[in-house]
Short mmCIF file of C-alpha atoms in Angstrom, two decimals:
data_model
loop_
_atom_site.label_atom_id
_atom_site.label_comp_id
_atom_site.label_asym_id
_atom_site.label_seq_id
_atom_site.Cartn_x
_atom_site.Cartn_y
_atom_site.Cartn_z
CA MET A 1 -0.33 13.02 24.57
CA HIS A 2 -3.14 13.75 22.12
CA ILE A 3 -5.47 11.17 20.64
CA THR A 4 -5.45 13.26 17.43
CA ASP A 5 -1.78 12.27 17.02
CA TYR A 6 -3.12 8.74 16.62
CA GLY A 7 -5.39 9.76 13.75
CA PHE A 8 -8.60 10.52 15.69
CA ASP A 9 -10.98 13.16 14.33
CA PRO A 10 -13.12 14.91 16.97
CA ALA A 11 -16.00 14.92 14.45
CA TRP A 12 -16.31 11.16 15.01
CA LEU A 13 -17.49 11.65 18.63
CA PRO A 14 -21.19 10.80 19.18
CA ALA A 15 -23.40 13.32 20.95
CA GLY A 16 -22.80 13.34 24.72
CA TYR A 17 -19.12 12.34 24.57
CA ASP A 18 -15.93 14.39 24.51
CA MET A 19 -12.26 13.78 23.77
CA LYS A 20 -11.47 12.28 27.18
CA ASP A 21 -13.80 9.40 26.34
CA ALA A 22 -12.08 8.48 23.06
CA ALA A 23 -9.23 5.96 22.78
CA ARG A 24 -7.46 3.94 20.13
CA ILE A 25 -6.66 0.22 20.56
CA THR A 26 -2.93 -0.30 20.19
CA ALA A 27 -2.65 -4.00 21.07
CA VAL A 28 -4.86 -7.03 21.70
CA TYR A 29 -4.11 -9.80 24.21
CA ARG A 30 -6.97 -12.29 23.97
CA ASP A 31 -9.76 -10.59 25.99
CA ARG A 32 -7.65 -7.66 27.18
CA TYR A 33 -6.91 -4.51 25.20
CA GLU A 34 -4.15 -1.93 25.39
CA PHE A 35 -5.19 1.61 24.48
CA ILE A 36 -3.98 5.19 24.13
CA CYS A 37 -6.11 8.22 25.08
CA GLU A 38 -5.77 11.87 26.14
CA SER A 39 -4.79 10.75 29.65
CA GLY A 40 -2.11 8.32 28.47
CA SER A 41 -2.10 4.58 27.96
CA GLY A 42 -3.71 1.71 29.84
CA TYR A 43 -5.56 -1.58 29.63
CA ALA A 44 -9.26 -2.28 29.22
CA ARG A 45 -11.84 -5.00 28.94
CA LEU A 46 -15.15 -5.09 27.16
CA LYS A 47 -18.23 -3.99 29.05
CA ALA A 48 -20.21 -7.23 28.85
CA GLY A 49 -23.62 -5.70 28.39
CA ALA A 50 -22.42 -3.45 25.60
CA TYR A 51 -20.84 -6.20 23.48
CA TYR A 52 -22.18 -9.64 24.18
CA SER A 53 -25.61 -8.66 22.90
CA GLY A 54 -24.10 -8.55 19.42
CA GLU A 55 -24.90 -4.87 18.84
CA ASN A 56 -21.22 -3.84 18.88
CA SER A 57 -18.28 -5.12 16.85
CA CYS A 58 -15.53 -6.39 19.16
CA PRO A 59 -12.59 -4.03 18.83
CA THR A 60 -9.31 -4.94 17.17
CA VAL A 61 -5.96 -3.22 16.72
CA GLY A 62 -6.46 0.25 15.23
CA ASP A 63 -10.08 0.64 16.33
CA PHE A 64 -11.27 3.85 17.89
CA VAL A 65 -13.48 3.24 20.92
CA LEU A 66 -15.39 5.00 23.66
CA LEU A 67 -14.41 3.95 27.16
CA ASN A 68 -15.11 4.45 30.81
CA LEU A 69 -11.64 5.35 32.04
CA GLN A 70 -10.63 3.85 35.40
CA GLU A 71 -7.75 5.20 37.45
CA HIS A 72 -7.20 1.87 39.12
CA GLY A 73 -7.59 -1.44 37.32
CA ASP A 74 -8.82 -2.05 33.80
CA SER A 75 -11.03 0.52 32.05
CA LEU A 76 -14.23 -0.50 30.31
CA ILE A 77 -14.75 -0.29 26.55
CA LEU A 78 -18.28 0.90 25.88
CA LYS A 79 -18.49 1.12 22.10
CA THR A 80 -16.50 0.57 18.90
CA LEU A 81 -16.76 3.58 16.60
CA PRO A 82 -17.41 3.10 12.85
CA ARG A 83 -14.40 1.91 10.82
CA LYS A 84 -13.03 3.47 7.63
CA SER A 85 -11.17 0.26 6.72
CA VAL A 86 -10.87 -3.22 8.17
CA PHE A 87 -9.06 -6.51 7.49
CA THR A 88 -11.49 -9.41 8.01
CA ARG A 89 -10.44 -13.03 8.26
CA LEU A 90 -12.35 -16.22 8.98
CA ASP A 91 -13.10 -16.57 12.66
CA PRO A 92 -11.66 -19.95 13.70
CA SER A 93 -14.28 -20.26 16.44
CA SER A 94 -17.17 -19.98 13.96
CA ALA A 95 -16.49 -23.18 12.00
CA GLY A 96 -15.87 -21.02 8.94
CA HIS A 97 -19.22 -19.19 8.96
CA ALA A 98 -18.26 -15.72 10.30
CA GLY A 99 -15.61 -13.10 9.93
CA GLN A 100 -13.26 -11.65 12.51
CA ALA A 101 -11.64 -8.24 12.35
CA ALA A 102 -7.82 -8.40 12.39
CA ALA A 103 -6.93 -4.71 12.03
CA ALA A 104 -8.88 -1.49 11.49
CA ASN A 105 -8.71 2.18 10.48
CA PHE A 106 -5.60 2.10 8.31
CA ASP A 107 -4.88 4.08 5.18
CA TYR A 108 -2.40 1.81 3.36
CA VAL A 109 -1.52 -1.86 3.19
CA PHE A 110 2.19 -2.59 2.63
CA ILE A 111 2.39 -6.05 1.00
CA LEU A 112 5.92 -7.35 1.52
CA GLN A 113 7.51 -9.79 -0.91
CA SER A 114 11.15 -10.81 -0.65
CA LEU A 115 13.38 -10.63 -3.68
CA ASN A 116 15.53 -13.61 -2.70
CA HIS A 117 13.06 -16.57 -2.62
CA ASP A 118 9.66 -15.24 -1.59
CA LEU A 119 8.58 -13.49 -4.78
CA ASN A 120 5.41 -15.30 -5.88
CA PRO A 121 2.95 -13.54 -8.26
CA ARG A 122 0.08 -15.89 -7.35
CA ARG A 123 0.50 -15.26 -3.60
CA LEU A 124 0.73 -11.54 -4.33
CA GLU A 125 -2.57 -11.63 -6.20
CA ARG A 126 -4.20 -13.20 -3.16
CA TYR A 127 -2.80 -10.51 -0.88
CA LEU A 128 -3.88 -7.77 -3.26
CA THR A 129 -7.45 -9.14 -3.39
CA GLN A 130 -7.69 -8.95 0.38
CA ALA A 131 -6.01 -5.55 0.56
CA TRP A 132 -8.44 -3.96 -1.92
CA GLU A 133 -11.33 -5.42 0.03
CA THR A 134 -10.38 -3.51 3.18
CA GLY A 135 -11.10 -0.07 1.81
CA ALA A 136 -7.44 1.04 2.01
CA SER A 137 -4.83 1.38 -0.73
CA PRO A 138 -2.24 -1.38 -1.29
CA VAL A 139 1.46 -0.74 -1.94
CA VAL A 140 3.85 -3.61 -2.81
CA LEU A 141 7.29 -3.54 -1.18
CA LEU A 142 9.98 -5.77 -2.64
CA THR A 143 12.29 -6.34 0.27
CA LYS A 144 15.92 -7.47 0.34
CA ALA A 145 16.67 -5.71 -2.93
CA ASP A 146 20.35 -5.89 -2.03
CA LEU A 147 20.23 -9.68 -2.47
CA THR A 148 19.37 -9.71 -6.16
CA ASP A 149 21.25 -8.59 -9.28
CA SER A 150 18.05 -7.72 -11.18
CA PRO A 151 15.70 -5.58 -9.04
CA ALA A 152 14.38 -3.75 -12.12
CA GLU A 153 13.45 -6.99 -13.89
CA MET A 154 11.70 -8.37 -10.81
CA THR A 155 9.92 -5.08 -10.22
CA ALA A 156 8.52 -5.23 -13.78
CA ARG A 157 7.43 -8.81 -13.19
CA THR A 158 5.63 -7.80 -10.02
CA GLU A 159 3.93 -4.85 -11.67
CA ALA A 160 2.35 -7.26 -14.15
CA ALA A 161 0.66 -9.09 -11.27
CA ALA A 162 -0.33 -5.83 -9.54
CA PRO A 163 -1.77 -3.51 -12.21
CA GLY A 164 -2.23 0.03 -10.97
CA VAL A 165 -0.49 -0.61 -7.65
CA PRO A 166 2.81 1.09 -6.66
CA VAL A 167 5.71 -1.41 -6.52
CA ILE A 168 8.75 -0.24 -4.58
CA PRO A 169 12.01 -2.25 -4.21
CA ILE A 170 13.73 -1.57 -0.88
CA SER A 171 16.45 -2.88 1.43
CA ALA A 172 15.76 -2.47 5.13
CA GLY A 173 19.27 -3.69 5.92
CA THR A 174 21.02 -0.95 3.94
CA GLY A 175 18.26 1.67 3.93
CA TRP A 176 18.16 1.72 0.12
CA GLY A 177 14.80 2.81 -1.25
CA LEU A 178 13.18 3.68 2.11
CA ASP A 179 12.81 7.35 1.14
CA ALA A 180 10.29 6.25 -1.51
CA LEU A 181 7.89 5.36 1.30
CA SER A 182 7.47 8.99 2.43
CA PRO A 183 4.22 9.62 0.51
CA TYR A 184 2.56 6.88 2.63
CA LEU A 185 4.24 7.07 6.02
CA GLN A 186 2.84 10.49 6.99
CA PRO A 187 1.90 11.85 10.44
CA GLY A 188 -1.60 10.68 11.42
CA LYS A 189 -1.66 7.96 8.74
CA THR A 190 -1.70 4.25 9.56
CA THR A 191 -0.19 1.44 7.48
CA VAL A 192 -0.71 -2.29 7.89
CA PHE A 193 2.14 -4.69 7.08
CA LEU A 194 1.23 -7.92 5.32
CA GLY A 195 3.60 -10.68 4.24
CA SER A 196 4.64 -14.28 4.73
CA SER A 197 7.41 -15.61 6.97
CA GLY A 198 10.93 -14.47 6.16
CA VAL A 199 10.11 -11.33 4.14
CA GLY A 200 11.67 -9.03 6.76
CA LYS A 201 8.67 -7.27 8.30
CA SER A 202 10.27 -6.90 11.70
CA THR A 203 13.56 -5.75 10.17
CA LEU A 204 11.70 -3.09 8.21
CA VAL A 205 9.77 -1.94 11.27
CA ASN A 206 13.05 -1.52 13.16
CA ALA A 207 14.62 0.33 10.24
CA LEU A 208 11.71 2.74 9.98
CA ALA A 209 11.62 3.33 13.74
CA GLY A 210 15.36 3.88 14.02
CA GLU A 211 15.50 1.48 16.95
CA SER A 212 14.92 -2.17 17.78
CA LEU A 213 11.18 -2.44 18.45
CA MET A 214 10.76 -6.02 17.27
CA SER A 215 12.97 -9.06 17.51
CA THR A 216 14.17 -10.49 14.20
CA GLY A 217 14.52 -14.18 13.57
CA GLU A 218 17.21 -16.13 11.74
CA ILE A 219 16.38 -16.99 8.14
CA ARG A 220 17.34 -20.35 6.67
CA GLU A 221 19.62 -19.87 3.69
CA ASP A 222 18.23 -22.77 1.67
CA ASP A 223 14.68 -21.50 1.37
CA SER A 224 14.74 -18.04 3.03
CA ARG A 225 12.07 -19.05 5.45
CA GLY A 226 11.97 -18.02 9.07
CA ARG A 227 9.87 -17.86 12.17
CA HIS A 228 7.32 -15.15 12.70
CA THR A 229 8.80 -12.83 15.29
CA THR A 230 5.68 -10.75 16.01
CA THR A 231 3.80 -12.40 18.91
CA HIS A 232 0.73 -10.17 19.22
CA ARG A 233 -1.18 -7.58 17.22
CA GLN A 234 0.04 -4.05 17.85
CA LEU A 235 -0.04 -0.49 16.55
CA ILE A 236 3.17 1.59 16.79
CA LEU A 237 3.48 5.38 16.56
CA LEU A 238 6.91 6.20 15.11
CA SER A 239 8.87 8.60 17.34
CA GLU A 240 10.70 11.82 16.53
CA LYS A 241 13.96 9.95 16.03
CA SER A 242 12.48 7.67 13.35
CA LEU A 243 12.63 8.11 9.61
CA PHE A 244 8.94 9.09 9.48
CA PRO A 245 7.89 10.70 12.78
CA GLY A 246 4.19 10.57 13.56
CA ALA A 247 3.36 7.75 11.12
CA MET A 248 1.72 4.65 12.50
CA ILE A 249 2.28 1.00 11.57
CA ILE A 250 0.43 -2.17 12.44
CA ASP A 251 2.13 -5.55 12.37
CA THR A 252 0.21 -8.68 13.32
CA PRO A 253 0.87 -12.43 13.21
CA GLY A 254 -2.85 -13.00 12.59
CA MET A 255 -2.60 -11.69 9.03
CA ARG A 256 -0.22 -14.25 7.57
CA GLN A 257 -3.06 -16.33 6.22
CA LEU A 258 -6.27 -14.38 5.54
CA GLY A 259 -8.21 -16.75 3.33
CA MET A 260 -10.75 -15.34 0.91
CA TRP A 261 -13.41 -14.21 3.39
CA ASP A 262 -15.68 -11.44 1.97
CA SER A 263 -13.62 -10.68 -1.11
CA ALA A 264 -16.00 -9.88 -3.98
CA GLU A 265 -15.01 -6.20 -4.29
CA GLY A 266 -11.35 -7.03 -3.76
CA LEU A 267 -11.41 -9.53 -6.60
CA HIS A 268 -13.06 -7.00 -8.90
CA THR A 269 -10.38 -4.37 -8.20
CA ALA A 270 -7.37 -6.71 -8.15
CA PHE A 271 -8.45 -8.41 -11.41
CA GLU A 272 -9.97 -5.54 -13.30
CA ASP A 273 -7.87 -6.55 -16.26
CA VAL A 274 -9.69 -9.92 -16.29
CA GLU A 275 -13.23 -8.79 -15.49
CA ARG A 276 -13.29 -6.00 -18.08
CA TYR A 277 -13.86 -8.68 -20.75
CA PHE A 278 -16.92 -10.20 -19.00
CA PRO A 279 -19.54 -7.97 -20.70
CA TYR A 280 -18.43 -9.28 -24.10
CA CYS A 281 -18.93 -12.98 -23.35
CA ARG A 282 -21.76 -14.67 -25.29
CA PHE A 283 -23.38 -16.00 -22.15
CA ARG A 284 -24.10 -13.87 -19.05
CA ASP A 285 -23.27 -16.80 -16.76
CA CYS A 286 -20.05 -17.68 -18.63
CA GLY A 287 -17.56 -19.57 -16.41
CA HIS A 288 -14.62 -18.47 -18.62
CA GLU A 289 -13.31 -22.02 -18.92
CA SER A 290 -14.64 -23.89 -21.97
CA GLU A 291 -17.82 -22.02 -22.93
CA PRO A 292 -18.20 -20.95 -26.59
CA GLY A 293 -18.00 -17.24 -27.23
CA CYS A 294 -15.98 -16.49 -24.08
CA ALA A 295 -14.36 -13.07 -24.48
CA VAL A 296 -11.87 -13.78 -21.69
CA ARG A 297 -10.54 -16.96 -23.36
CA ALA A 298 -10.35 -15.02 -26.64
CA ALA A 299 -8.27 -12.33 -24.92
CA VAL A 300 -5.90 -15.04 -23.68
CA ALA A 301 -5.63 -16.46 -27.22
CA ARG A 302 -4.81 -13.01 -28.60
CA GLY A 303 -2.08 -12.52 -25.95
CA GLU A 304 -3.86 -9.60 -24.28
CA LEU A 305 -4.26 -11.52 -21.04
CA SER A 306 -2.00 -14.14 -19.54
CA GLU A 307 -3.25 -17.65 -18.91
CA GLU A 308 -1.68 -17.50 -15.42
CA ARG A 309 -3.72 -14.38 -14.50
CA LEU A 310 -6.96 -16.06 -15.60
CA LYS A 311 -6.17 -19.29 -13.75
CA SER A 312 -5.33 -17.34 -10.61
CA TYR A 313 -8.60 -15.36 -10.85
CA LEU A 314 -10.71 -18.47 -11.31
CA LYS A 315 -9.01 -20.24 -8.41
CA LEU A 316 -9.57 -17.32 -6.03
CA LYS A 317 -13.13 -16.90 -7.27
CA ARG A 318 -13.90 -20.56 -6.52
CA GLU A 319 -12.34 -20.28 -3.08
CA ALA A 320 -14.38 -17.16 -2.30
CA ARG A 321 -17.52 -18.81 -3.60
CA TYR A 322 -16.90 -21.85 -1.38
CA ILE A 323 -16.42 -19.72 1.71
CA GLU A 324 -19.49 -17.57 1.05
CA ASP A 325 -21.87 -20.47 0.36
CA ARG A 326 -20.51 -23.99 0.65
CA ASN A 327 -23.71 -25.74 -0.38
CA ALA A 328 -24.12 -23.58 -3.48
CA TYR A 329 -20.45 -24.08 -4.36
CA LEU A 330 -20.70 -27.86 -4.06
CA HIS A 331 -23.79 -27.89 -6.27
CA GLU A 332 -22.08 -25.65 -8.81
CA HIS A 333 -18.94 -27.89 -8.74
CA SER A 334 -21.09 -30.97 -9.34
CA MET A 335 -22.85 -29.30 -12.27
CA ARG A 336 -19.50 -28.34 -13.84
CA ALA A 337 -18.24 -31.91 -13.49
CA ARG A 338 -21.36 -33.25 -15.12
CA LYS A 339 -21.02 -30.74 -17.94
CA ARG A 340 -17.39 -31.76 -18.59
CA MET A 341 -18.39 -35.45 -18.59
CA LYS A 342 -21.14 -34.73 -21.11
CA GLU A 343 -18.72 -32.85 -23.35
CA ARG A 344 -16.22 -35.73 -23.28
CA ARG A 345 -18.95 -38.22 -24.20
CA GLN A 346 -20.03 -35.97 -27.05
CA ARG A 347 -16.48 -35.75 -28.40
CA LYS A 348 -16.14 -39.56 -28.30
CA LYS A 349 -19.31 -39.93 -30.36
CA GLU A 350 -17.90 -37.52 -32.94
#
């Protein structure tokens, strides 16, 4: 067992520590953590003095940590090492004022959308915004390609909602298209799976692993919905008998609904086709709704940009604004309402 097989670089070790002190978190169970290290696997808890002062970020699945290894009983986690990527969601215990890490240190985000009933461009745009925010690269997987007669048409439709992002139709049930995942599922690389209920995440994990690692739930035929079968956050190293030996995958039930926490950069990248018109608007604070001289609205009128893309962008932007600063958002919302009322009154006079 080598921690380097799990993606660890010895150069990340702080002075005074060596490889036996490094570990990677492979699962989280409330306040208890499962880890892998040079000596094998085990369980650990946070060293209270090292974390509850607020100086350290609490570890999550995928984190690399330094620990005090104990032969008997739980080891102690001393420090969370810097992250190269992280999924952050709203912390439910913070009343919506703080973020909580859901997964860390991954290279790719596989966004799963099902080709039977789940394909939803607006939901995909939300997922892409969050994926770009993490610092990793998103890849869209269109699952259950064997259940549609027009995978090429639906792939093209998806590409329009995900400019610049690879879109790959696959069927985990038949194995069709899985070889196209080889550029991403490489030894030492970690991929996070993201998708709503019923898209076949667990089925795909089992297909990639070449064995049944996760239970799969029954899917209702009328709406293709199903129960989430993953019960806790976990990182899996694919074995030698898998399709992609040495690759790592993270599946987590906590990433079904991420909200729009900390998403400014993600919005910019996911909606570059919208924001590239901003410099040409007449007003620097243009809201891109009814302002005169709006270059974005002009692009929609010319057919260069779809109305649906713009509406989706504005909706996610408002949601992000509300989460970041509720008081400022409410003031801004009130000002917009007053402006619309004033415009209506003006039109009536005319």
